[in-house]
Amino acid sequence: MDGSKEVSNALTQVLQRVNGVKSSLQTFITKLDSGGVLWPDVSENFTTLSGQLSNLHKVLTKEETPELQNLVLLPLMTVGHDATLEQLTAGRIPCLPPDSIPNYLRTKLDPDIEKYEQDINAEVNSMPDQVIQQQICDLNNLSMEMSNMIKGVRDSWMDATPHTRTHEGDTKELLKLMGALETGKSLRTTNRRNTSTR
């Protein structure tokens, strides 16, 4: 009897924390939907949510509620439309099909994604430091050239008077600039290796 009272008290605490997270998320989503959200507001909301989730984690893992650690909770699967689930999720999840359950219960990355990430990390770790430094230098040089080219086009565009600027000239400059951004066309090369120009 005493154990069930402890579980009930622990569940009450968890429910309070979850409701706090839910209300913060709803407030944040409302702000996002209304538009005009500034970065400091977004950062503040994420800080609030992070703190609330941290408190929820502390409640779930503290040793005073070992009964919760022995409980197993499984999601209630629905094949068709579930009005209760839709109401609980504010219309965001109308049903919970069985094939989506593994994604919700997954604690690791999808095996294909995990293998891809491991392959990328292995490739990066196997590269010599000299090649990495060369690629960084090449990327910095390319960025500087693109920046200078954009500044040059902007300056020439700003210096031109409306009478001397023609639509045809603007189009040519625009195409030249877009070619430089997309393919590196018209950029000067400076001692660049074949592997780094891809």
mmCIF file with all atom_site columns, C-alpha atoms in Angstrom:
data_model
loop_
_atom_site.group_PDB
_atom_site.id
_atom_site.type_symbol
_atom_site.label_atom_id
_atom_site.label_alt_id
_atom_site.label_comp_id
_atom_site.label_asym_id
_atom_site.label_entity_id
_atom_site.label_seq_id
_atom_site.pdbx_PDB_ins_code
_atom_site.Cartn_x
_atom_site.Cartn_y
_atom_site.Cartn_z
_atom_site.occupancy
_atom_site.B_iso_or_equiv
_atom_site.pdbx_formal_charge
_atom_site.auth_seq_id
_atom_site.auth_comp_id
_atom_site.auth_asym_id
_atom_site.auth_atom_id
_atom_site.pdbx_PDB_model_num
ATOM 1   C CA . MET A 1 1   ? 0.000  0.000  0.000   1.00 0.00 ? 1   MET A CA 1
ATOM 2   C CA . ASP A 1 2   ? 2.832  2.340  0.918   1.00 0.00 ? 2   ASP A CA 1
ATOM 3   C CA . GLY A 1 3   ? 4.592  1.551  -2.375  1.00 0.00 ? 3   GLY A CA 1
ATOM 4   C CA . SER A 1 4   ? 1.555  2.517  -4.424  1.00 0.00 ? 4   SER A CA 1
ATOM 5   C CA . LYS A 1 5   ? 1.332  5.842  -2.543  1.00 0.00 ? 5   LYS A CA 1
ATOM 6   C CA . GLU A 1 6   ? 4.992  6.543  -3.396  1.00 0.00 ? 6   GLU A CA 1
ATOM 7   C CA . VAL A 1 7   ? 4.324  5.715  -7.042  1.00 0.00 ? 7   VAL A CA 1
ATOM 8   C CA . SER A 1 8   ? 1.275  7.985  -7.020  1.00 0.00 ? 8   SER A CA 1
ATOM 9   C CA . ASN A 1 9   ? 3.280  10.872 -5.511  1.00 0.00 ? 9   ASN A CA 1
ATOM 10  C CA . ALA A 1 10  ? 6.127  10.334 -7.986  1.00 0.00 ? 10  ALA A CA 1
ATOM 11  C CA . LEU A 1 11  ? 3.695  10.251 -10.896 1.00 0.00 ? 11  LEU A CA 1
ATOM 12  C CA . THR A 1 12  ? 2.114  13.487 -9.654  1.00 0.00 ? 12  THR A CA 1
ATOM 13  C CA . GLN A 1 13  ? 5.538  15.167 -9.654  1.00 0.00 ? 13  GLN A CA 1
ATOM 14  C CA . VAL A 1 14  ? 6.316  13.802 -13.115 1.00 0.00 ? 14  VAL A CA 1
ATOM 15  C CA . LEU A 1 15  ? 2.937  14.967 -14.413 1.00 0.00 ? 15  LEU A CA 1
ATOM 16  C CA . GLN A 1 16  ? 3.527  18.475 -13.055 1.00 0.00 ? 16  GLN A CA 1
ATOM 17  C CA . ARG A 1 17  ? 6.928  18.637 -14.775 1.00 0.00 ? 17  ARG A CA 1
ATOM 18  C CA . VAL A 1 18  ? 5.525  17.269 -18.034 1.00 0.00 ? 18  VAL A CA 1
ATOM 19  C CA . ASN A 1 19  ? 2.687  19.801 -17.976 1.00 0.00 ? 19  ASN A CA 1
ATOM 20  C CA . GLY A 1 20  ? 5.252  22.579 -17.457 1.00 0.00 ? 20  GLY A CA 1
ATOM 21  C CA . VAL A 1 21  ? 7.233  21.376 -20.489 1.00 0.00 ? 21  VAL A CA 1
ATOM 22  C CA . LYS A 1 22  ? 4.020  21.064 -22.494 1.00 0.00 ? 22  LYS A CA 1
ATOM 23  C CA . SER A 1 23  ? 2.888  24.613 -21.685 1.00 0.00 ? 23  SER A CA 1
ATOM 24  C CA . SER A 1 24  ? 6.334  26.001 -22.535 1.00 0.00 ? 24  SER A CA 1
ATOM 25  C CA . LEU A 1 25  ? 6.299  24.167 -25.859 1.00 0.00 ? 25  LEU A CA 1
ATOM 26  C CA . GLN A 1 26  ? 2.793  25.429 -26.632 1.00 0.00 ? 26  GLN A CA 1
ATOM 27  C CA . THR A 1 27  ? 3.837  29.003 -25.843 1.00 0.00 ? 27  THR A CA 1
ATOM 28  C CA . PHE A 1 28  ? 6.926  28.668 -28.033 1.00 0.00 ? 28  PHE A CA 1
ATOM 29  C CA . ILE A 1 29  ? 4.961  27.160 -30.939 1.00 0.00 ? 29  ILE A CA 1
ATOM 30  C CA . THR A 1 30  ? 2.388  29.959 -30.657 1.00 0.00 ? 30  THR A CA 1
ATOM 31  C CA . LYS A 1 31  ? 5.175  32.545 -30.847 1.00 0.00 ? 31  LYS A CA 1
ATOM 32  C CA . LEU A 1 32  ? 6.674  30.796 -33.871 1.00 0.00 ? 32  LEU A CA 1
ATOM 33  C CA . ASP A 1 33  ? 3.309  30.585 -35.628 1.00 0.00 ? 33  ASP A CA 1
ATOM 34  C CA . SER A 1 34  ? 2.634  34.280 -35.068 1.00 0.00 ? 34  SER A CA 1
ATOM 35  C CA . GLY A 1 35  ? 5.976  35.160 -36.708 1.00 0.00 ? 35  GLY A CA 1
ATOM 36  C CA . GLY A 1 36  ? 8.425  37.911 -35.926 1.00 0.00 ? 36  GLY A CA 1
ATOM 37  C CA . VAL A 1 37  ? 10.305 35.909 -33.292 1.00 0.00 ? 37  VAL A CA 1
ATOM 38  C CA . LEU A 1 38  ? 13.733 37.334 -32.550 1.00 0.00 ? 38  LEU A CA 1
ATOM 39  C CA . TRP A 1 39  ? 16.759 35.184 -31.790 1.00 0.00 ? 39  TRP A CA 1
ATOM 40  C CA . PRO A 1 40  ? 17.009 36.236 -28.100 1.00 0.00 ? 40  PRO A CA 1
ATOM 41  C CA . ASP A 1 41  ? 13.422 35.013 -27.592 1.00 0.00 ? 41  ASP A CA 1
ATOM 42  C CA . VAL A 1 42  ? 14.228 31.690 -29.262 1.00 0.00 ? 42  VAL A CA 1
ATOM 43  C CA . SER A 1 43  ? 17.343 31.300 -27.116 1.00 0.00 ? 43  SER A CA 1
ATOM 44  C CA . GLU A 1 44  ? 15.393 32.132 -23.954 1.00 0.00 ? 44  GLU A CA 1
ATOM 45  C CA . ASN A 1 45  ? 12.697 29.578 -24.812 1.00 0.00 ? 45  ASN A CA 1
ATOM 46  C CA . PHE A 1 46  ? 15.289 26.880 -25.457 1.00 0.00 ? 46  PHE A CA 1
ATOM 47  C CA . THR A 1 47  ? 16.986 27.694 -22.145 1.00 0.00 ? 47  THR A CA 1
ATOM 48  C CA . THR A 1 48  ? 13.657 27.418 -20.332 1.00 0.00 ? 48  THR A CA 1
ATOM 49  C CA . LEU A 1 49  ? 12.849 24.105 -22.028 1.00 0.00 ? 49  LEU A CA 1
ATOM 50  C CA . SER A 1 50  ? 16.322 22.754 -21.285 1.00 0.00 ? 50  SER A CA 1
ATOM 51  C CA . GLY A 1 51  ? 15.935 23.590 -17.595 1.00 0.00 ? 51  GLY A CA 1
ATOM 52  C CA . GLN A 1 52  ? 12.489 22.020 -17.420 1.00 0.00 ? 52  GLN A CA 1
ATOM 53  C CA . LEU A 1 53  ? 13.666 18.840 -19.143 1.00 0.00 ? 53  LEU A CA 1
ATOM 54  C CA . SER A 1 54  ? 16.642 18.675 -16.780 1.00 0.00 ? 54  SER A CA 1
ATOM 55  C CA . ASN A 1 55  ? 14.307 18.940 -13.774 1.00 0.00 ? 55  ASN A CA 1
ATOM 56  C CA . LEU A 1 56  ? 12.064 16.247 -15.250 1.00 0.00 ? 56  LEU A CA 1
ATOM 57  C CA . HIS A 1 57  ? 15.086 13.992 -15.723 1.00 0.00 ? 57  HIS A CA 1
ATOM 58  C CA . LYS A 1 58  ? 16.107 14.539 -12.082 1.00 0.00 ? 58  LYS A CA 1
ATOM 59  C CA . VAL A 1 59  ? 12.618 13.583 -10.890 1.00 0.00 ? 59  VAL A CA 1
ATOM 60  C CA . LEU A 1 60  ? 12.637 10.458 -13.038 1.00 0.00 ? 60  LEU A CA 1
ATOM 61  C CA . THR A 1 61  ? 16.076 9.291  -11.932 1.00 0.00 ? 61  THR A CA 1
ATOM 62  C CA . LYS A 1 62  ? 16.172 10.187 -8.259  1.00 0.00 ? 62  LYS A CA 1
ATOM 63  C CA . GLU A 1 63  ? 16.525 7.328  -5.839  1.00 0.00 ? 63  GLU A CA 1
ATOM 64  C CA . GLU A 1 64  ? 13.476 8.283  -3.776  1.00 0.00 ? 64  GLU A CA 1
ATOM 65  C CA . THR A 1 65  ? 11.214 6.842  -6.474  1.00 0.00 ? 65  THR A CA 1
ATOM 66  C CA . PRO A 1 66  ? 12.672 3.412  -7.281  1.00 0.00 ? 66  PRO A CA 1
ATOM 67  C CA . GLU A 1 67  ? 9.172  2.124  -8.048  1.00 0.00 ? 67  GLU A CA 1
ATOM 68  C CA . LEU A 1 68  ? 9.107  4.197  -11.226 1.00 0.00 ? 68  LEU A CA 1
ATOM 69  C CA . GLN A 1 69  ? 12.272 2.507  -12.438 1.00 0.00 ? 69  GLN A CA 1
ATOM 70  C CA . ASN A 1 70  ? 10.528 -0.870 -12.282 1.00 0.00 ? 70  ASN A CA 1
ATOM 71  C CA . LEU A 1 71  ? 7.488  0.232  -14.290 1.00 0.00 ? 71  LEU A CA 1
ATOM 72  C CA . VAL A 1 72  ? 7.365  -0.461 -18.015 1.00 0.00 ? 72  VAL A CA 1
ATOM 73  C CA . LEU A 1 73  ? 5.402  1.962  -20.171 1.00 0.00 ? 73  LEU A CA 1
ATOM 74  C CA . LEU A 1 74  ? 4.493  1.090  -23.727 1.00 0.00 ? 74  LEU A CA 1
ATOM 75  C CA . PRO A 1 75  ? 2.715  3.389  -26.150 1.00 0.00 ? 75  PRO A CA 1
ATOM 76  C CA . LEU A 1 76  ? -0.880 2.522  -27.004 1.00 0.00 ? 76  LEU A CA 1
ATOM 77  C CA . MET A 1 77  ? -0.874 1.684  -30.700 1.00 0.00 ? 77  MET A CA 1
ATOM 78  C CA . THR A 1 78  ? -3.784 2.620  -32.925 1.00 0.00 ? 78  THR A CA 1
ATOM 79  C CA . VAL A 1 79  ? -4.391 1.560  -36.490 1.00 0.00 ? 79  VAL A CA 1
ATOM 80  C CA . GLY A 1 80  ? -7.019 4.172  -37.304 1.00 0.00 ? 80  GLY A CA 1
ATOM 81  C CA . HIS A 1 81  ? -7.871 7.647  -36.133 1.00 0.00 ? 81  HIS A CA 1
ATOM 82  C CA . ASP A 1 82  ? -7.692 8.092  -32.341 1.00 0.00 ? 82  ASP A CA 1
ATOM 83  C CA . ALA A 1 83  ? -9.620 11.116 -31.043 1.00 0.00 ? 83  ALA A CA 1
ATOM 84  C CA . THR A 1 84  ? -8.104 10.876 -27.543 1.00 0.00 ? 84  THR A CA 1
ATOM 85  C CA . LEU A 1 85  ? -4.541 10.839 -28.855 1.00 0.00 ? 85  LEU A CA 1
ATOM 86  C CA . GLU A 1 86  ? -5.316 13.702 -31.202 1.00 0.00 ? 86  GLU A CA 1
ATOM 87  C CA . GLN A 1 87  ? -6.760 15.718 -28.319 1.00 0.00 ? 87  GLN A CA 1
ATOM 88  C CA . LEU A 1 88  ? -3.783 14.963 -26.041 1.00 0.00 ? 88  LEU A CA 1
ATOM 89  C CA . THR A 1 89  ? -1.327 16.070 -28.734 1.00 0.00 ? 89  THR A CA 1
ATOM 90  C CA . ALA A 1 90  ? -3.330 19.187 -29.684 1.00 0.00 ? 90  ALA A CA 1
ATOM 91  C CA . GLY A 1 91  ? -4.169 17.741 -33.098 1.00 0.00 ? 91  GLY A CA 1
ATOM 92  C CA . ARG A 1 92  ? -0.561 16.989 -34.037 1.00 0.00 ? 92  ARG A CA 1
ATOM 93  C CA . ILE A 1 93  ? -0.712 13.161 -33.927 1.00 0.00 ? 93  ILE A CA 1
ATOM 94  C CA . PRO A 1 94  ? -4.032 11.664 -35.089 1.00 0.00 ? 94  PRO A CA 1
ATOM 95  C CA . CYS A 1 95  ? -2.911 8.026  -34.789 1.00 0.00 ? 95  CYS A CA 1
ATOM 96  C CA . LEU A 1 96  ? 0.062  5.958  -33.682 1.00 0.00 ? 96  LEU A CA 1
ATOM 97  C CA . PRO A 1 97  ? 0.584  3.109  -36.148 1.00 0.00 ? 97  PRO A CA 1
ATOM 98  C CA . PRO A 1 98  ? 2.643  0.084  -35.031 1.00 0.00 ? 98  PRO A CA 1
ATOM 99  C CA . ASP A 1 99  ? 5.358  0.649  -37.654 1.00 0.00 ? 99  ASP A CA 1
ATOM 100 C CA . SER A 1 100 ? 6.244  4.062  -36.143 1.00 0.00 ? 100 SER A CA 1
ATOM 101 C CA . ILE A 1 101 ? 6.740  2.734  -32.590 1.00 0.00 ? 101 ILE A CA 1
ATOM 102 C CA . PRO A 1 102 ? 10.381 1.616  -33.099 1.00 0.00 ? 102 PRO A CA 1
ATOM 103 C CA . ASN A 1 103 ? 11.298 5.168  -34.108 1.00 0.00 ? 103 ASN A CA 1
ATOM 104 C CA . TYR A 1 104 ? 9.792  6.579  -30.908 1.00 0.00 ? 104 TYR A CA 1
ATOM 105 C CA . LEU A 1 105 ? 11.446 3.953  -28.693 1.00 0.00 ? 105 LEU A CA 1
ATOM 106 C CA . ARG A 1 106 ? 14.828 4.105  -30.451 1.00 0.00 ? 106 ARG A CA 1
ATOM 107 C CA . THR A 1 107 ? 17.715 5.121  -28.217 1.00 0.00 ? 107 THR A CA 1
ATOM 108 C CA . LYS A 1 108 ? 20.363 4.946  -30.952 1.00 0.00 ? 108 LYS A CA 1
ATOM 109 C CA . LEU A 1 109 ? 20.580 6.238  -34.489 1.00 0.00 ? 109 LEU A CA 1
ATOM 110 C CA . ASP A 1 110 ? 19.102 4.255  -37.349 1.00 0.00 ? 110 ASP A CA 1
ATOM 111 C CA . PRO A 1 111 ? 21.715 1.590  -38.276 1.00 0.00 ? 111 PRO A CA 1
ATOM 112 C CA . ASP A 1 112 ? 22.161 2.973  -41.809 1.00 0.00 ? 112 ASP A CA 1
ATOM 113 C CA . ILE A 1 113 ? 22.700 6.505  -40.481 1.00 0.00 ? 113 ILE A CA 1
ATOM 114 C CA . GLU A 1 114 ? 25.031 5.234  -37.769 1.00 0.00 ? 114 GLU A CA 1
ATOM 115 C CA . LYS A 1 115 ? 27.133 3.325  -40.339 1.00 0.00 ? 115 LYS A CA 1
ATOM 116 C CA . TYR A 1 116 ? 27.250 6.384  -42.617 1.00 0.00 ? 116 TYR A CA 1
ATOM 117 C CA . GLU A 1 117 ? 28.397 8.559  -39.714 1.00 0.00 ? 117 GLU A CA 1
ATOM 118 C CA . GLN A 1 118 ? 31.064 6.019  -38.749 1.00 0.00 ? 118 GLN A CA 1
ATOM 119 C CA . ASP A 1 119 ? 32.309 5.900  -42.357 1.00 0.00 ? 119 ASP A CA 1
ATOM 120 C CA . ILE A 1 120 ? 32.586 9.700  -42.474 1.00 0.00 ? 120 ILE A CA 1
ATOM 121 C CA . ASN A 1 121 ? 34.430 9.784  -39.138 1.00 0.00 ? 121 ASN A CA 1
ATOM 122 C CA . ALA A 1 122 ? 36.789 7.023  -40.265 1.00 0.00 ? 122 ALA A CA 1
ATOM 123 C CA . GLU A 1 123 ? 37.527 8.871  -43.507 1.00 0.00 ? 123 GLU A CA 1
ATOM 124 C CA . VAL A 1 124 ? 38.202 12.121 -41.648 1.00 0.00 ? 124 VAL A CA 1
ATOM 125 C CA . ASN A 1 125 ? 40.416 10.403 -39.075 1.00 0.00 ? 125 ASN A CA 1
ATOM 126 C CA . SER A 1 126 ? 42.439 8.618  -41.772 1.00 0.00 ? 126 SER A CA 1
ATOM 127 C CA . MET A 1 127 ? 43.303 11.838 -43.618 1.00 0.00 ? 127 MET A CA 1
ATOM 128 C CA . PRO A 1 128 ? 46.799 13.208 -43.019 1.00 0.00 ? 128 PRO A CA 1
ATOM 129 C CA . ASP A 1 129 ? 47.018 16.553 -41.232 1.00 0.00 ? 129 ASP A CA 1
ATOM 130 C CA . GLN A 1 130 ? 48.783 18.086 -44.221 1.00 0.00 ? 130 GLN A CA 1
ATOM 131 C CA . VAL A 1 131 ? 45.829 17.309 -46.531 1.00 0.00 ? 131 VAL A CA 1
ATOM 132 C CA . ILE A 1 132 ? 43.371 18.712 -44.016 1.00 0.00 ? 132 ILE A CA 1
ATOM 133 C CA . GLN A 1 133 ? 45.379 21.923 -43.639 1.00 0.00 ? 133 GLN A CA 1
ATOM 134 C CA . GLN A 1 134 ? 45.642 22.248 -47.433 1.00 0.00 ? 134 GLN A CA 1
ATOM 135 C CA . GLN A 1 135 ? 41.866 21.868 -47.803 1.00 0.00 ? 135 GLN A CA 1
ATOM 136 C CA . ILE A 1 136 ? 41.265 24.462 -45.097 1.00 0.00 ? 136 ILE A CA 1
ATOM 137 C CA . CYS A 1 137 ? 43.627 26.904 -46.838 1.00 0.00 ? 137 CYS A CA 1
ATOM 138 C CA . ASP A 1 138 ? 41.960 26.243 -50.204 1.00 0.00 ? 138 ASP A CA 1
ATOM 139 C CA . LEU A 1 139 ? 38.523 26.832 -48.730 1.00 0.00 ? 139 LEU A CA 1
ATOM 140 C CA . ASN A 1 140 ? 39.674 30.047 -47.059 1.00 0.00 ? 140 ASN A CA 1
ATOM 141 C CA . ASN A 1 141 ? 41.207 31.275 -50.327 1.00 0.00 ? 141 ASN A CA 1
ATOM 142 C CA . LEU A 1 142 ? 38.045 30.429 -52.248 1.00 0.00 ? 142 LEU A CA 1
ATOM 143 C CA . SER A 1 143 ? 35.918 32.229 -49.659 1.00 0.00 ? 143 SER A CA 1
ATOM 144 C CA . MET A 1 144 ? 38.124 35.315 -49.838 1.00 0.00 ? 144 MET A CA 1
ATOM 145 C CA . GLU A 1 145 ? 38.006 35.340 -53.650 1.00 0.00 ? 145 GLU A CA 1
ATOM 146 C CA . MET A 1 146 ? 34.223 35.027 -53.643 1.00 0.00 ? 146 MET A CA 1
ATOM 147 C CA . SER A 1 147 ? 33.919 37.747 -51.032 1.00 0.00 ? 147 SER A CA 1
ATOM 148 C CA . ASN A 1 148 ? 36.178 40.078 -53.031 1.00 0.00 ? 148 ASN A CA 1
ATOM 149 C CA . MET A 1 149 ? 34.269 39.319 -56.218 1.00 0.00 ? 149 MET A CA 1
ATOM 150 C CA . ILE A 1 150 ? 30.929 40.068 -54.568 1.00 0.00 ? 150 ILE A CA 1
ATOM 151 C CA . LYS A 1 151 ? 32.295 43.290 -53.067 1.00 0.00 ? 151 LYS A CA 1
ATOM 152 C CA . GLY A 1 152 ? 33.691 44.305 -56.465 1.00 0.00 ? 152 GLY A CA 1
ATOM 153 C CA . VAL A 1 153 ? 30.385 43.696 -58.222 1.00 0.00 ? 153 VAL A CA 1
ATOM 154 C CA . ARG A 1 154 ? 28.534 45.530 -55.482 1.00 0.00 ? 154 ARG A CA 1
ATOM 155 C CA . ASP A 1 155 ? 30.905 48.486 -55.594 1.00 0.00 ? 155 ASP A CA 1
ATOM 156 C CA . SER A 1 156 ? 30.724 48.743 -59.383 1.00 0.00 ? 156 SER A CA 1
ATOM 157 C CA . TRP A 1 157 ? 26.953 48.455 -59.224 1.00 0.00 ? 157 TRP A CA 1
ATOM 158 C CA . MET A 1 158 ? 26.731 51.170 -56.569 1.00 0.00 ? 158 MET A CA 1
ATOM 159 C CA . ASP A 1 159 ? 29.105 53.463 -58.478 1.00 0.00 ? 159 ASP A CA 1
ATOM 160 C CA . ALA A 1 160 ? 27.147 53.208 -61.713 1.00 0.00 ? 160 ALA A CA 1
ATOM 161 C CA . THR A 1 161 ? 24.512 55.830 -62.242 1.00 0.00 ? 161 THR A CA 1
ATOM 162 C CA . PRO A 1 162 ? 21.003 54.733 -63.243 1.00 0.00 ? 162 PRO A CA 1
ATOM 163 C CA . HIS A 1 163 ? 21.571 56.136 -66.774 1.00 0.00 ? 163 HIS A CA 1
ATOM 164 C CA . THR A 1 164 ? 24.737 54.170 -67.475 1.00 0.00 ? 164 THR A CA 1
ATOM 165 C CA . ARG A 1 165 ? 23.485 50.937 -65.928 1.00 0.00 ? 165 ARG A CA 1
ATOM 166 C CA . THR A 1 166 ? 21.613 48.827 -68.434 1.00 0.00 ? 166 THR A CA 1
ATOM 167 C CA . HIS A 1 167 ? 19.384 45.872 -67.817 1.00 0.00 ? 167 HIS A CA 1
ATOM 168 C CA . GLU A 1 168 ? 21.590 43.746 -70.050 1.00 0.00 ? 168 GLU A CA 1
ATOM 169 C CA . GLY A 1 169 ? 24.702 44.644 -68.047 1.00 0.00 ? 169 GLY A CA 1
ATOM 170 C CA . ASP A 1 170 ? 22.969 43.827 -64.780 1.00 0.00 ? 170 ASP A CA 1
ATOM 171 C CA . THR A 1 171 ? 21.931 40.433 -66.140 1.00 0.00 ? 171 THR A CA 1
ATOM 172 C CA . LYS A 1 172 ? 25.466 39.604 -67.280 1.00 0.00 ? 172 LYS A CA 1
ATOM 173 C CA . GLU A 1 173 ? 26.917 40.599 -63.906 1.00 0.00 ? 173 GLU A CA 1
ATOM 174 C CA . LEU A 1 174 ? 24.248 38.594 -62.109 1.00 0.00 ? 174 LEU A CA 1
ATOM 175 C CA . LEU A 1 175 ? 24.926 35.499 -64.223 1.00 0.00 ? 175 LEU A CA 1
ATOM 176 C CA . LYS A 1 176 ? 28.665 35.887 -63.650 1.00 0.00 ? 176 LYS A CA 1
ATOM 177 C CA . LEU A 1 177 ? 28.122 36.175 -59.905 1.00 0.00 ? 177 LEU A CA 1
ATOM 178 C CA . MET A 1 178 ? 25.779 33.174 -59.814 1.00 0.00 ? 178 MET A CA 1
ATOM 179 C CA . GLY A 1 179 ? 28.270 31.127 -61.829 1.00 0.00 ? 179 GLY A CA 1
ATOM 180 C CA . ALA A 1 180 ? 30.967 31.996 -59.323 1.00 0.00 ? 180 ALA A CA 1
ATOM 181 C CA . LEU A 1 181 ? 28.780 31.017 -56.393 1.00 0.00 ? 181 LEU A CA 1
ATOM 182 C CA . GLU A 1 182 ? 27.529 27.741 -57.855 1.00 0.00 ? 182 GLU A CA 1
ATOM 183 C CA . THR A 1 183 ? 30.504 26.379 -59.781 1.00 0.00 ? 183 THR A CA 1
ATOM 184 C CA . GLY A 1 184 ? 33.432 28.621 -59.000 1.00 0.00 ? 184 GLY A CA 1
ATOM 185 C CA . LYS A 1 185 ? 33.418 29.903 -62.577 1.00 0.00 ? 185 LYS A CA 1
ATOM 186 C CA . SER A 1 186 ? 35.580 33.004 -63.227 1.00 0.00 ? 186 SER A CA 1
ATOM 187 C CA . LEU A 1 187 ? 37.479 32.580 -59.978 1.00 0.00 ? 187 LEU A CA 1
ATOM 188 C CA . ARG A 1 188 ? 41.251 32.680 -60.141 1.00 0.00 ? 188 ARG A CA 1
ATOM 189 C CA . THR A 1 189 ? 42.931 29.463 -59.065 1.00 0.00 ? 189 THR A CA 1
ATOM 190 C CA . THR A 1 190 ? 45.981 29.610 -56.841 1.00 0.00 ? 190 THR A CA 1
ATOM 191 C CA . ASN A 1 191 ? 47.977 26.396 -56.582 1.00 0.00 ? 191 ASN A CA 1
ATOM 192 C CA . ARG A 1 192 ? 44.904 24.260 -55.898 1.00 0.00 ? 192 ARG A CA 1
ATOM 193 C CA . ARG A 1 193 ? 44.971 20.463 -55.800 1.00 0.00 ? 193 ARG A CA 1
ATOM 194 C CA . ASN A 1 194 ? 42.453 18.420 -57.786 1.00 0.00 ? 194 ASN A CA 1
ATOM 195 C CA . THR A 1 195 ? 40.913 16.835 -54.693 1.00 0.00 ? 195 THR A CA 1
ATOM 196 C CA . SER A 1 196 ? 40.078 20.167 -53.082 1.00 0.00 ? 196 SER A CA 1
ATOM 197 C CA . THR A 1 197 ? 38.358 21.753 -56.088 1.00 0.00 ? 197 THR A CA 1
ATOM 198 C CA . ARG A 1 198 ? 35.413 19.371 -56.078 1.00 0.00 ? 198 ARG A CA 1
#
